[in-house]
């Protein structure tokens, strides 16, 4: 990896972060603009969860990881605290991979 | 001191934020090991974790470089995955500190984990605290993990063997679920999830998560029509 590439990667990644912060800070938003920003995180996070759960390299895949996330979801619906959810999801996935 | 420390850890969001950082740290080790084996120098791997500080993009860049891809493809793949941090940053303006200097620092800490933790809290004070604790914890352990991976190799074993890759989507789901009581946020999350699911087989990595933002557009439109 060249240092030029590394500099470009670092600058690009930070630009998204600081760009979002500065843009939102300078906007005077009312009504639906504020709603949109409030709904942005749930929408994007939900997309991230789906991708992390089902994306097996550009293909929808059901795997040991999917099983782990599913049991984690069951633990969540039973109001388990976050550490328990993480543990249940990891343990299920690890055990399924052993099979 | 012991008493103060005990009081600090008595709050759930503080413990959760710390724990998420620890889990991310194991993947930091993997990143360090993988980078070195891909021909990226140890110093560069460490600099990537410090300066880019967004795991998926770092893995993507190293992946492209290791397969002999050109710098522009590495940059494109990494930035596509980093763009979602911009979406988080847009929606986190209230959580951000007011001082200019601290904003510059806080911006670097905007990643999946800190955003999900901030989003999951009931009030602004706790959101701010959850953001900082999670962001700093992830930053510390991700960089420590990278350093360990570069210097001593995979001492913690493969996090995939431990199933830790399932911990993140499961954890994000646990943090998101309480919000789904709000009808519009539920719509945004539902539509975002479906868009991502449909686009995973069709588009390169990065696009499906970005396009999930359409869920927010649709939810806003429906709300306006009601």
PDB file of N, CA, C and O in Angstrom, chain A residues 1 3 5-6 8-10 14 16-17 20-21 24 32 35-37 39-41 43 46 48-50 52-53 58 65 69 73 76 82-83 86 89-90 93-94 97, chain B residues 16 44 51-53 78-79 84 86-87 89-91 93 104 107-108 110 112 160-163 165-167 169-170 173-174 184 188-189 193 197 201 212 216-217 220 223:
ATOM      1  N   UNK A   1       0.844  -1.207   0.000  1.00  0.00           N
ATOM      2  CA  UNK A   1       0.000   0.000   0.000  1.00  0.00           C
ATOM      3  C   UNK A   1       0.869   1.244   0.000  1.00  0.00           C
ATOM      4  O   UNK A   1       1.780   1.345   0.818  1.00  0.00           O
ATOM      5  N   UNK A   3       1.747   5.271   0.567  1.00  0.00           N
ATOM      6  CA  UNK A   3       1.325   6.257   1.567  1.00  0.00           C
ATOM      7  C   UNK A   3       0.300   7.213   0.986  1.00  0.00           C
ATOM      8  O   UNK A   3      -0.524   7.759   1.717  1.00  0.00           O
ATOM      9  N   UNK A   5      -2.136   6.347  -1.047  1.00  0.00           N
ATOM     10  CA  UNK A   5      -3.426   5.680  -0.901  1.00  0.00           C
ATOM     11  C   UNK A   5      -3.918   5.793   0.536  1.00  0.00           C
ATOM     12  O   UNK A   5      -5.091   6.104   0.783  1.00  0.00           O
ATOM     13  N   UNK A   6      -2.988   5.555   1.489  1.00  0.00           N
ATOM     14  CA  UNK A   6      -3.382   5.636   2.898  1.00  0.00           C
ATOM     15  C   UNK A   6      -3.904   7.032   3.248  1.00  0.00           C
ATOM     16  O   UNK A   6      -4.922   7.186   3.936  1.00  0.00           O
ATOM     17  N   UNK A   8      -5.278   9.167   1.201  1.00  0.00           N
ATOM     18  CA  UNK A   8      -6.583   9.323   0.559  1.00  0.00           C
ATOM     19  C   UNK A   8      -7.682   8.621   1.342  1.00  0.00           C
ATOM     20  O   UNK A   8      -8.781   9.166   1.524  1.00  0.00           O
ATOM     21  N   UNK A   9      -7.379   7.414   1.823  1.00  0.00           N
ATOM     22  CA  UNK A   9      -8.346   6.657   2.606  1.00  0.00           C
ATOM     23  C   UNK A   9      -8.695   7.398   3.894  1.00  0.00           C
ATOM     24  O   UNK A   9      -9.870   7.543   4.253  1.00  0.00           O
ATOM     25  N   UNK A  10      -7.654   7.878   4.594  1.00  0.00           N
ATOM     26  CA  UNK A  10      -7.872   8.571   5.863  1.00  0.00           C
ATOM     27  C   UNK A  10      -8.689   9.846   5.646  1.00  0.00           C
ATOM     28  O   UNK A  10      -9.661  10.111   6.359  1.00  0.00           O
ATOM     29  N   UNK A  14     -12.621  10.501   6.954  1.00  0.00           N
ATOM     30  CA  UNK A  14     -12.910  11.597   7.883  1.00  0.00           C
ATOM     31  C   UNK A  14     -13.846  12.626   7.248  1.00  0.00           C
ATOM     32  O   UNK A  14     -14.677  13.217   7.938  1.00  0.00           O
ATOM     33  N   UNK A  16     -16.398  12.153   5.279  1.00  0.00           N
ATOM     34  CA  UNK A  16     -17.798  11.765   5.475  1.00  0.00           C
ATOM     35  C   UNK A  16     -18.268  12.147   6.870  1.00  0.00           C
ATOM     36  O   UNK A  16     -19.353  12.702   7.062  1.00  0.00           O
ATOM     37  N   UNK A  17     -17.420  11.818   7.869  1.00  0.00           N
ATOM     38  CA  UNK A  17     -17.814  12.052   9.260  1.00  0.00           C
ATOM     39  C   UNK A  17     -17.966  13.541   9.549  1.00  0.00           C
ATOM     40  O   UNK A  17     -19.020  14.008   9.987  1.00  0.00           O
ATOM     41  N   UNK A  20     -20.756  15.332   7.510  1.00  0.00           N
ATOM     42  CA  UNK A  20     -22.101  15.147   8.060  1.00  0.00           C
ATOM     43  C   UNK A  20     -22.334  16.033   9.268  1.00  0.00           C
ATOM     44  O   UNK A  20     -23.386  16.665   9.396  1.00  0.00           O
ATOM     45  N   UNK A  21     -21.337  16.092  10.145  1.00  0.00           N
ATOM     46  CA  UNK A  21     -21.471  16.902  11.365  1.00  0.00           C
ATOM     47  C   UNK A  21     -21.651  18.378  11.007  1.00  0.00           C
ATOM     48  O   UNK A  21     -22.548  19.058  11.522  1.00  0.00           O
ATOM     49  N   UNK A  24     -25.098  19.085   9.144  1.00  0.00           N
ATOM     50  CA  UNK A  24     -26.235  19.072  10.063  1.00  0.00           C
ATOM     51  C   UNK A  24     -26.190  20.286  10.991  1.00  0.00           C
ATOM     52  O   UNK A  24     -27.223  20.866  11.320  1.00  0.00           O
ATOM     53  N   UNK A  32     -40.419  18.237   8.510  1.00  0.00           N
ATOM     54  CA  UNK A  32     -40.055  16.957   7.891  1.00  0.00           C
ATOM     55  C   UNK A  32     -38.545  16.796   7.740  1.00  0.00           C
ATOM     56  O   UNK A  32     -38.047  15.675   7.729  1.00  0.00           O
ATOM     57  N   UNK A  35     -37.536  15.283  10.916  1.00  0.00           N
ATOM     58  CA  UNK A  35     -38.002  13.891  10.951  1.00  0.00           C
ATOM     59  C   UNK A  35     -37.065  13.012  10.151  1.00  0.00           C
ATOM     60  O   UNK A  35     -36.661  11.947  10.604  1.00  0.00           O
ATOM     61  N   UNK A  36     -36.716  13.493   8.928  1.00  0.00           N
ATOM     62  CA  UNK A  36     -35.857  12.692   8.060  1.00  0.00           C
ATOM     63  C   UNK A  36     -34.556  12.330   8.771  1.00  0.00           C
ATOM     64  O   UNK A  36     -34.137  11.170   8.773  1.00  0.00           O
ATOM     65  N   UNK A  37     -33.916  13.312   9.404  1.00  0.00           N
ATOM     66  CA  UNK A  37     -32.657  13.028  10.089  1.00  0.00           C
ATOM     67  C   UNK A  37     -32.865  12.062  11.257  1.00  0.00           C
ATOM     68  O   UNK A  37     -32.026  11.212  11.527  1.00  0.00           O
ATOM     69  N   UNK A  39     -35.048   9.706  11.342  1.00  0.00           N
ATOM     70  CA  UNK A  39     -35.338   8.359  10.831  1.00  0.00           C
ATOM     71  C   UNK A  39     -34.141   7.748  10.096  1.00  0.00           C
ATOM     72  O   UNK A  39     -34.139   6.577   9.768  1.00  0.00           O
ATOM     73  N   UNK A  40     -33.137   8.579   9.831  1.00  0.00           N
ATOM     74  CA  UNK A  40     -31.985   8.121   9.052  1.00  0.00           C
ATOM     75  C   UNK A  40     -31.220   6.996   9.769  1.00  0.00           C
ATOM     76  O   UNK A  40     -30.906   5.970   9.167  1.00  0.00           O
ATOM     77  N   UNK A  41     -30.938   7.185  11.053  1.00  0.00           N
ATOM     78  CA  UNK A  41     -30.169   6.177  11.774  1.00  0.00           C
ATOM     79  C   UNK A  41     -30.899   4.833  11.868  1.00  0.00           C
ATOM     80  O   UNK A  41     -30.294   3.803  11.561  1.00  0.00           O
ATOM     81  N   UNK A  43     -33.048   3.597   9.833  1.00  0.00           N
ATOM     82  CA  UNK A  43     -33.095   3.012   8.491  1.00  0.00           C
ATOM     83  C   UNK A  43     -31.740   2.416   8.101  1.00  0.00           C
ATOM     84  O   UNK A  43     -31.654   1.273   7.656  1.00  0.00           O
ATOM     85  N   UNK A  46     -30.716  -0.567  10.283  1.00  0.00           N
ATOM     86  CA  UNK A  46     -31.486  -1.739   9.896  1.00  0.00           C
ATOM     87  C   UNK A  46     -30.889  -2.377   8.640  1.00  0.00           C
ATOM     88  O   UNK A  46     -30.755  -3.609   8.559  1.00  0.00           O
ATOM     89  N   UNK A  48     -27.788  -2.161   7.779  1.00  0.00           N
ATOM     90  CA  UNK A  48     -26.515  -2.756   8.205  1.00  0.00           C
ATOM     91  C   UNK A  48     -26.734  -4.128   8.846  1.00  0.00           C
ATOM     92  O   UNK A  48     -26.009  -5.082   8.556  1.00  0.00           O
ATOM     93  N   UNK A  49     -27.753  -4.231   9.691  1.00  0.00           N
ATOM     94  CA  UNK A  49     -28.050  -5.509  10.352  1.00  0.00           C
ATOM     95  C   UNK A  49     -28.366  -6.576   9.296  1.00  0.00           C
ATOM     96  O   UNK A  49     -27.847  -7.690   9.357  1.00  0.00           O
ATOM     97  N   UNK A  50     -29.197  -6.206   8.316  1.00  0.00           N
ATOM     98  CA  UNK A  50     -29.560  -7.152   7.257  1.00  0.00           C
ATOM     99  C   UNK A  50     -28.319  -7.608   6.486  1.00  0.00           C
ATOM    100  O   UNK A  50     -28.108  -8.803   6.263  1.00  0.00           O
ATOM    101  N   UNK A  52     -25.099  -7.486   7.418  1.00  0.00           N
ATOM    102  CA  UNK A  52     -24.183  -8.277   8.256  1.00  0.00           C
ATOM    103  C   UNK A  52     -24.730  -9.678   8.526  1.00  0.00           C
ATOM    104  O   UNK A  52     -23.979 -10.601   8.774  1.00  0.00           O
ATOM    105  N   UNK A  53     -26.056  -9.822   8.490  1.00  0.00           N
ATOM    106  CA  UNK A  53     -26.662 -11.118   8.802  1.00  0.00           C
ATOM    107  C   UNK A  53     -26.749 -12.032   7.582  1.00  0.00           C
ATOM    108  O   UNK A  53     -26.557 -13.237   7.676  1.00  0.00           O
ATOM    109  N   UNK A  58     -21.992 -10.882  -1.531  1.00  0.00           N
ATOM    110  CA  UNK A  58     -22.809 -10.527  -2.694  1.00  0.00           C
ATOM    111  C   UNK A  58     -23.939 -11.511  -2.968  1.00  0.00           C
ATOM    112  O   UNK A  58     -24.613 -11.414  -3.984  1.00  0.00           O
ATOM    113  N   UNK A  65     -23.848 -17.803  11.222  1.00  0.00           N
ATOM    114  CA  UNK A  65     -23.992 -16.434  11.715  1.00  0.00           C
ATOM    115  C   UNK A  65     -25.460 -16.022  11.769  1.00  0.00           C
ATOM    116  O   UNK A  65     -25.912 -15.407  12.735  1.00  0.00           O
ATOM    117  N   UNK A  69     -27.580 -14.663  15.034  1.00  0.00           N
ATOM    118  CA  UNK A  69     -28.334 -13.410  15.095  1.00  0.00           C
ATOM    119  C   UNK A  69     -29.789 -13.699  15.462  1.00  0.00           C
ATOM    120  O   UNK A  69     -30.401 -12.966  16.253  1.00  0.00           O
ATOM    121  N   UNK A  73     -31.812 -12.323  18.582  1.00  0.00           N
ATOM    122  CA  UNK A  73     -33.083 -11.597  18.466  1.00  0.00           C
ATOM    123  C   UNK A  73     -34.111 -12.153  19.452  1.00  0.00           C
ATOM    124  O   UNK A  73     -34.871 -11.392  20.065  1.00  0.00           O
ATOM    125  N   UNK A  76     -33.256 -10.821  22.765  1.00  0.00           N
ATOM    126  CA  UNK A  76     -33.655  -9.416  22.847  1.00  0.00           C
ATOM    127  C   UNK A  76     -35.151  -9.293  23.117  1.00  0.00           C
ATOM    128  O   UNK A  76     -35.583  -8.484  23.943  1.00  0.00           O
ATOM    129  N   UNK A  82     -27.860  -6.360  26.938  1.00  0.00           N
ATOM    130  CA  UNK A  82     -26.961  -6.436  25.780  1.00  0.00           C
ATOM    131  C   UNK A  82     -25.850  -7.493  25.920  1.00  0.00           C
ATOM    132  O   UNK A  82     -25.642  -8.264  24.979  1.00  0.00           O
ATOM    133  N   UNK A  83     -25.130  -7.562  27.063  1.00  0.00           N
ATOM    134  CA  UNK A  83     -24.066  -8.570  27.159  1.00  0.00           C
ATOM    135  C   UNK A  83     -24.586  -9.982  26.932  1.00  0.00           C
ATOM    136  O   UNK A  83     -23.909 -10.797  26.293  1.00  0.00           O
ATOM    137  N   UNK A  86     -25.183 -10.510  23.175  1.00  0.00           N
ATOM    138  CA  UNK A  86     -23.914 -10.722  22.462  1.00  0.00           C
ATOM    139  C   UNK A  86     -23.396 -12.140  22.696  1.00  0.00           C
ATOM    140  O   UNK A  86     -22.942 -12.818  21.765  1.00  0.00           O
ATOM    141  N   UNK A  89     -25.674 -14.829  20.933  1.00  0.00           N
ATOM    142  CA  UNK A  89     -25.459 -14.811  19.478  1.00  0.00           C
ATOM    143  C   UNK A  89     -24.116 -15.436  19.118  1.00  0.00           C
ATOM    144  O   UNK A  89     -24.030 -16.279  18.216  1.00  0.00           O
ATOM    145  N   UNK A  90     -23.053 -15.054  19.848  1.00  0.00           N
ATOM    146  CA  UNK A  90     -21.716 -15.593  19.551  1.00  0.00           C
ATOM    147  C   UNK A  90     -21.659 -17.086  19.818  1.00  0.00           C
ATOM    148  O   UNK A  90     -21.142 -17.855  19.001  1.00  0.00           O
ATOM    149  N   UNK A  93     -23.477 -19.150  17.187  1.00  0.00           N
ATOM    150  CA  UNK A  93     -22.725 -19.189  15.935  1.00  0.00           C
ATOM    151  C   UNK A  93     -21.506 -20.101  16.054  1.00  0.00           C
ATOM    152  O   UNK A  93     -21.240 -20.931  15.178  1.00  0.00           O
ATOM    153  N   UNK A  94     -20.773 -19.967  17.170  1.00  0.00           N
ATOM    154  CA  UNK A  94     -19.579 -20.792  17.372  1.00  0.00           C
ATOM    155  C   UNK A  94     -19.949 -22.278  17.399  1.00  0.00           C
ATOM    156  O   UNK A  94     -19.293 -23.100  16.749  1.00  0.00           O
ATOM    157  N   UNK A  97     -20.972 -23.607  14.027  1.00  0.00           N
ATOM    158  CA  UNK A  97     -19.797 -23.812  13.153  1.00  0.00           C
ATOM    159  C   UNK A  97     -19.062 -25.093  13.480  1.00  0.00           C
ATOM    160  O   UNK A  97     -18.383 -25.667  12.630  1.00  0.00           O
TER     161      UNK A  97
ATOM    162  N   UNK B  16     -22.207  -1.344  28.719  1.00  0.00           N
ATOM    163  CA  UNK B  16     -22.438  -1.838  27.361  1.00  0.00           C
ATOM    164  C   UNK B  16     -21.450  -1.229  26.370  1.00  0.00           C
ATOM    165  O   UNK B  16     -20.922  -1.916  25.494  1.00  0.00           O
ATOM    166  N   UNK B  44       1.732   1.016   8.609  1.00  0.00           N
ATOM    167  CA  UNK B  44       0.573   1.445   7.824  1.00  0.00           C
ATOM    168  C   UNK B  44      -0.735   0.908   8.402  1.00  0.00           C
ATOM    169  O   UNK B  44      -1.740   1.616   8.449  1.00  0.00           O
ATOM    170  N   UNK B  51      -6.355   6.571  11.773  1.00  0.00           N
ATOM    171  CA  UNK B  51      -6.833   7.680  10.942  1.00  0.00           C
ATOM    172  C   UNK B  51      -8.145   7.371  10.224  1.00  0.00           C
ATOM    173  O   UNK B  51      -8.992   8.248  10.077  1.00  0.00           O
ATOM    174  N   UNK B  52      -8.300   6.137   9.739  1.00  0.00           N
ATOM    175  CA  UNK B  52      -9.562   5.802   9.068  1.00  0.00           C
ATOM    176  C   UNK B  52     -10.619   5.491  10.120  1.00  0.00           C
ATOM    177  O   UNK B  52     -11.726   5.995  10.074  1.00  0.00           O
ATOM    178  N   UNK B  53     -10.253   4.652  11.068  1.00  0.00           N
ATOM    179  CA  UNK B  53     -11.131   4.253  12.162  1.00  0.00           C
ATOM    180  C   UNK B  53     -12.547   3.930  11.702  1.00  0.00           C
ATOM    181  O   UNK B  53     -13.514   4.532  12.108  1.00  0.00           O
ATOM    182  N   UNK B  78     -13.479   1.212  -0.235  1.00  0.00           N
ATOM    183  CA  UNK B  78     -13.424   1.650   1.165  1.00  0.00           C
ATOM    184  C   UNK B  78     -14.370   2.819   1.422  1.00  0.00           C
ATOM    185  O   UNK B  78     -15.075   2.854   2.437  1.00  0.00           O
ATOM    186  N   UNK B  79     -14.401   3.783   0.483  1.00  0.00           N
ATOM    187  CA  UNK B  79     -15.217   4.976   0.724  1.00  0.00           C
ATOM    188  C   UNK B  79     -16.710   4.679   0.622  1.00  0.00           C
ATOM    189  O   UNK B  79     -17.522   5.297   1.318  1.00  0.00           O
ATOM    190  N   UNK B  84     -21.688   5.540   5.041  1.00  0.00           N
ATOM    191  CA  UNK B  84     -22.775   5.482   6.022  1.00  0.00           C
ATOM    192  C   UNK B  84     -22.465   6.282   7.275  1.00  0.00           C
ATOM    193  O   UNK B  84     -23.373   6.761   7.957  1.00  0.00           O
ATOM    194  N   UNK B  86     -21.320   9.143   7.255  1.00  0.00           N
ATOM    195  CA  UNK B  86     -21.833  10.480   6.948  1.00  0.00           C
ATOM    196  C   UNK B  86     -23.315  10.589   7.278  1.00  0.00           C
ATOM    197  O   UNK B  86     -23.775  11.612   7.804  1.00  0.00           O
ATOM    198  N   UNK B  87     -24.057   9.510   6.978  1.00  0.00           N
ATOM    199  CA  UNK B  87     -25.485   9.488   7.313  1.00  0.00           C
ATOM    200  C   UNK B  87     -25.678   9.532   8.825  1.00  0.00           C
ATOM    201  O   UNK B  87     -26.520  10.271   9.343  1.00  0.00           O
ATOM    202  N   UNK B  89     -23.593  10.823  10.958  1.00  0.00           N
ATOM    203  CA  UNK B  89     -23.174  12.157  11.406  1.00  0.00           C
ATOM    204  C   UNK B  89     -24.298  13.170  11.220  1.00  0.00           C
ATOM    205  O   UNK B  89     -24.529  14.031  12.077  1.00  0.00           O
ATOM    206  N   UNK B  90     -25.013  13.055  10.092  1.00  0.00           N
ATOM    207  CA  UNK B  90     -26.130  13.964   9.831  1.00  0.00           C
ATOM    208  C   UNK B  90     -27.192  13.873  10.921  1.00  0.00           C
ATOM    209  O   UNK B  90     -27.746  14.886  11.357  1.00  0.00           O
ATOM    210  N   UNK B  91     -27.472  12.632  11.345  1.00  0.00           N
ATOM    211  CA  UNK B  91     -28.572  12.467  12.294  1.00  0.00           C
ATOM    212  C   UNK B  91     -28.126  12.638  13.744  1.00  0.00           C
ATOM    213  O   UNK B  91     -28.937  12.628  14.654  1.00  0.00           O
ATOM    214  N   UNK B  93     -26.504  15.333  15.060  1.00  0.00           N
ATOM    215  CA  UNK B  93     -26.063  16.703  15.352  1.00  0.00           C
ATOM    216  C   UNK B  93     -26.369  17.119  16.793  1.00  0.00           C
ATOM    217  O   UNK B  93     -25.607  17.855  17.393  1.00  0.00           O
ATOM    218  N   UNK B 104     -14.461  18.222  16.220  1.00  0.00           N
ATOM    219  CA  UNK B 104     -13.506  17.588  15.296  1.00  0.00           C
ATOM    220  C   UNK B 104     -13.111  16.200  15.808  1.00  0.00           C
ATOM    221  O   UNK B 104     -12.955  15.266  15.034  1.00  0.00           O
ATOM    222  N   UNK B 107     -16.286  13.773  15.735  1.00  0.00           N
ATOM    223  CA  UNK B 107     -16.608  13.305  14.381  1.00  0.00           C
ATOM    224  C   UNK B 107     -15.874  12.003  14.064  1.00  0.00           C
ATOM    225  O   UNK B 107     -16.441  11.079  13.496  1.00  0.00           O
ATOM    226  N   UNK B 108     -14.592  11.937  14.480  1.00  0.00           N
ATOM    227  CA  UNK B 108     -13.809  10.728  14.186  1.00  0.00           C
ATOM    228  C   UNK B 108     -14.405   9.500  14.880  1.00  0.00           C
ATOM    229  O   UNK B 108     -14.226   8.381  14.413  1.00  0.00           O
ATOM    230  N   UNK B 110     -17.558   8.764  15.150  1.00  0.00           N
ATOM    231  CA  UNK B 110     -18.865   8.374  14.615  1.00  0.00           C
ATOM    232  C   UNK B 110     -18.730   7.104  13.781  1.00  0.00           C
ATOM    233  O   UNK B 110     -18.200   7.129  12.672  1.00  0.00           O
ATOM    234  N   UNK B 112     -20.577   2.733  13.534  1.00  0.00           N
ATOM    235  CA  UNK B 112     -21.785   1.948  13.818  1.00  0.00           C
ATOM    236  C   UNK B 112     -22.081   1.857  15.323  1.00  0.00           C
ATOM    237  O   UNK B 112     -23.201   2.133  15.765  1.00  0.00           O
ATOM    238  N   UNK B 160     -13.803 -15.355  14.491  1.00  0.00           N
ATOM    239  CA  UNK B 160     -14.867 -16.073  13.793  1.00  0.00           C
ATOM    240  C   UNK B 160     -15.136 -17.425  14.455  1.00  0.00           C
ATOM    241  O   UNK B 160     -16.270 -17.880  14.501  1.00  0.00           O
ATOM    242  N   UNK B 161     -14.080 -18.063  14.988  1.00  0.00           N
ATOM    243  CA  UNK B 161     -14.262 -19.316  15.712  1.00  0.00           C
ATOM    244  C   UNK B 161     -15.146 -19.104  16.939  1.00  0.00           C
ATOM    245  O   UNK B 161     -15.912 -19.972  17.334  1.00  0.00           O
ATOM    246  N   UNK B 162     -15.005 -17.932  17.531  1.00  0.00           N
ATOM    247  CA  UNK B 162     -15.797 -17.607  18.716  1.00  0.00           C
ATOM    248  C   UNK B 162     -17.191 -17.102  18.352  1.00  0.00           C
ATOM    249  O   UNK B 162     -17.979 -16.781  19.227  1.00  0.00           O
ATOM    250  N   UNK B 163     -17.460 -16.994  17.057  1.00  0.00           N
ATOM    251  CA  UNK B 163     -18.776 -16.529  16.621  1.00  0.00           C
ATOM    252  C   UNK B 163     -18.998 -15.050  16.864  1.00  0.00           C
ATOM    253  O   UNK B 163     -20.135 -14.568  16.837  1.00  0.00           O
ATOM    254  N   UNK B 165     -18.506 -12.548  15.081  1.00  0.00           N
ATOM    255  CA  UNK B 165     -19.058 -11.783  13.954  1.00  0.00           C
ATOM    256  C   UNK B 165     -20.583 -11.695  14.046  1.00  0.00           C
ATOM    257  O   UNK B 165     -21.174 -10.776  13.492  1.00  0.00           O
ATOM    258  N   UNK B 166     -21.205 -12.635  14.777  1.00  0.00           N
ATOM    259  CA  UNK B 166     -22.660 -12.567  14.957  1.00  0.00           C
ATOM    260  C   UNK B 166     -23.041 -11.579  16.055  1.00  0.00           C
ATOM    261  O   UNK B 166     -24.183 -11.117  16.120  1.00  0.00           O
ATOM    262  N   UNK B 167     -22.056 -11.244  16.923  1.00  0.00           N
ATOM    263  CA  UNK B 167     -22.357 -10.364  18.048  1.00  0.00           C
ATOM    264  C   UNK B 167     -22.783  -8.979  17.580  1.00  0.00           C
ATOM    265  O   UNK B 167     -23.655  -8.342  18.187  1.00  0.00           O
ATOM    266  N   UNK B 169     -24.323  -7.736  14.438  1.00  0.00           N
ATOM    267  CA  UNK B 169     -25.720  -7.564  14.010  1.00  0.00           C
ATOM    268  C   UNK B 169     -26.714  -7.837  15.135  1.00  0.00           C
ATOM    269  O   UNK B 169     -27.711  -7.116  15.264  1.00  0.00           O
ATOM    270  N   UNK B 170     -26.425  -8.845  15.984  1.00  0.00           N
ATOM    271  CA  UNK B 170     -27.338  -9.149  17.089  1.00  0.00           C
ATOM    272  C   UNK B 170     -27.387  -7.980  18.075  1.00  0.00           C
ATOM    273  O   UNK B 170     -28.462  -7.598  18.559  1.00  0.00           O
ATOM    274  N   UNK B 173     -29.246  -5.013  16.567  1.00  0.00           N
ATOM    275  CA  UNK B 173     -30.678  -5.308  16.597  1.00  0.00           C
ATOM    276  C   UNK B 173     -31.237  -5.052  17.997  1.00  0.00           C
ATOM    277  O   UNK B 173     -32.303  -4.445  18.150  1.00  0.00           O
ATOM    278  N   UNK B 174     -30.493  -5.480  19.022  1.00  0.00           N
ATOM    279  CA  UNK B 174     -30.932  -5.269  20.402  1.00  0.00           C
ATOM    280  C   UNK B 174     -31.021  -3.779  20.725  1.00  0.00           C
ATOM    281  O   UNK B 174     -31.899  -3.340  21.469  1.00  0.00           O
ATOM    282  N   UNK B 184     -43.123   5.626  12.951  1.00  0.00           N
ATOM    283  CA  UNK B 184     -42.363   6.108  11.795  1.00  0.00           C
ATOM    284  C   UNK B 184     -40.952   5.538  11.757  1.00  0.00           C
ATOM    285  O   UNK B 184     -40.439   5.228  10.688  1.00  0.00           O
ATOM    286  N   UNK B 188     -39.267   3.309   8.857  1.00  0.00           N
ATOM    287  CA  UNK B 188     -37.945   3.605   8.292  1.00  0.00           C
ATOM    288  C   UNK B 188     -37.046   2.372   8.359  1.00  0.00           C
ATOM    289  O   UNK B 188     -36.397   2.002   7.369  1.00  0.00           O
ATOM    290  N   UNK B 189     -37.045   1.701   9.525  1.00  0.00           N
ATOM    291  CA  UNK B 189     -36.189   0.527   9.711  1.00  0.00           C
ATOM    292  C   UNK B 189     -36.665  -0.636   8.838  1.00  0.00           C
ATOM    293  O   UNK B 189     -35.851  -1.329   8.214  1.00  0.00           O
ATOM    294  N   UNK B 193     -34.456  -2.120   5.816  1.00  0.00           N
ATOM    295  CA  UNK B 193     -34.032  -3.510   5.849  1.00  0.00           C
ATOM    296  C   UNK B 193     -34.386  -4.248   4.564  1.00  0.00           C
ATOM    297  O   UNK B 193     -33.571  -4.986   4.009  1.00  0.00           O
ATOM    298  N   UNK B 197     -31.910  -5.912   1.774  1.00  0.00           N
ATOM    299  CA  UNK B 197     -32.047  -7.335   1.446  1.00  0.00           C
ATOM    300  C   UNK B 197     -32.145  -7.539  -0.065  1.00  0.00           C
ATOM    301  O   UNK B 197     -31.516  -8.430  -0.640  1.00  0.00           O
ATOM    302  N   UNK B 201     -27.780  -8.870  -3.496  1.00  0.00           N
ATOM    303  CA  UNK B 201     -27.277  -9.653  -4.631  1.00  0.00           C
ATOM    304  C   UNK B 201     -27.030  -8.813  -5.886  1.00  0.00           C
ATOM    305  O   UNK B 201     -26.426  -9.295  -6.833  1.00  0.00           O
ATOM    306  N   UNK B 212     -30.412   1.812   2.114  1.00  0.00           N
ATOM    307  CA  UNK B 212     -31.369   1.623   3.208  1.00  0.00           C
ATOM    308  C   UNK B 212     -31.871   2.968   3.726  1.00  0.00           C
ATOM    309  O   UNK B 212     -32.954   3.054   4.314  1.00  0.00           O
ATOM    310  N   UNK B 216     -35.791   6.100   5.405  1.00  0.00           N
ATOM    311  CA  UNK B 216     -36.040   7.372   6.087  1.00  0.00           C
ATOM    312  C   UNK B 216     -36.820   8.326   5.183  1.00  0.00           C
ATOM    313  O   UNK B 216     -37.700   9.073   5.638  1.00  0.00           O
ATOM    314  N   UNK B 217     -36.514   8.290   3.881  1.00  0.00           N
ATOM    315  CA  UNK B 217     -37.220   9.158   2.919  1.00  0.00           C
ATOM    316  C   UNK B 217     -38.712   8.788   2.880  1.00  0.00           C
ATOM    317  O   UNK B 217     -39.588   9.655   3.009  1.00  0.00           O
ATOM    318  N   UNK B 220     -40.594   9.613   6.094  1.00  0.00           N
ATOM    319  CA  UNK B 220     -40.860  11.052   6.204  1.00  0.00           C
ATOM    320  C   UNK B 220     -42.039  11.449   5.325  1.00  0.00           C
ATOM    321  O   UNK B 220     -42.893  12.248   5.725  1.00  0.00           O
ATOM    322  N   UNK B 223     -45.296  10.266   6.814  1.00  0.00           N
ATOM    323  CA  UNK B 223     -45.634  11.095   7.972  1.00  0.00           C
ATOM    324  C   UNK B 223     -46.248  12.419   7.528  1.00  0.00           C
ATOM    325  O   UNK B 223     -47.208  12.913   8.119  1.00  0.00           O
TER     326      UNK B 223
END
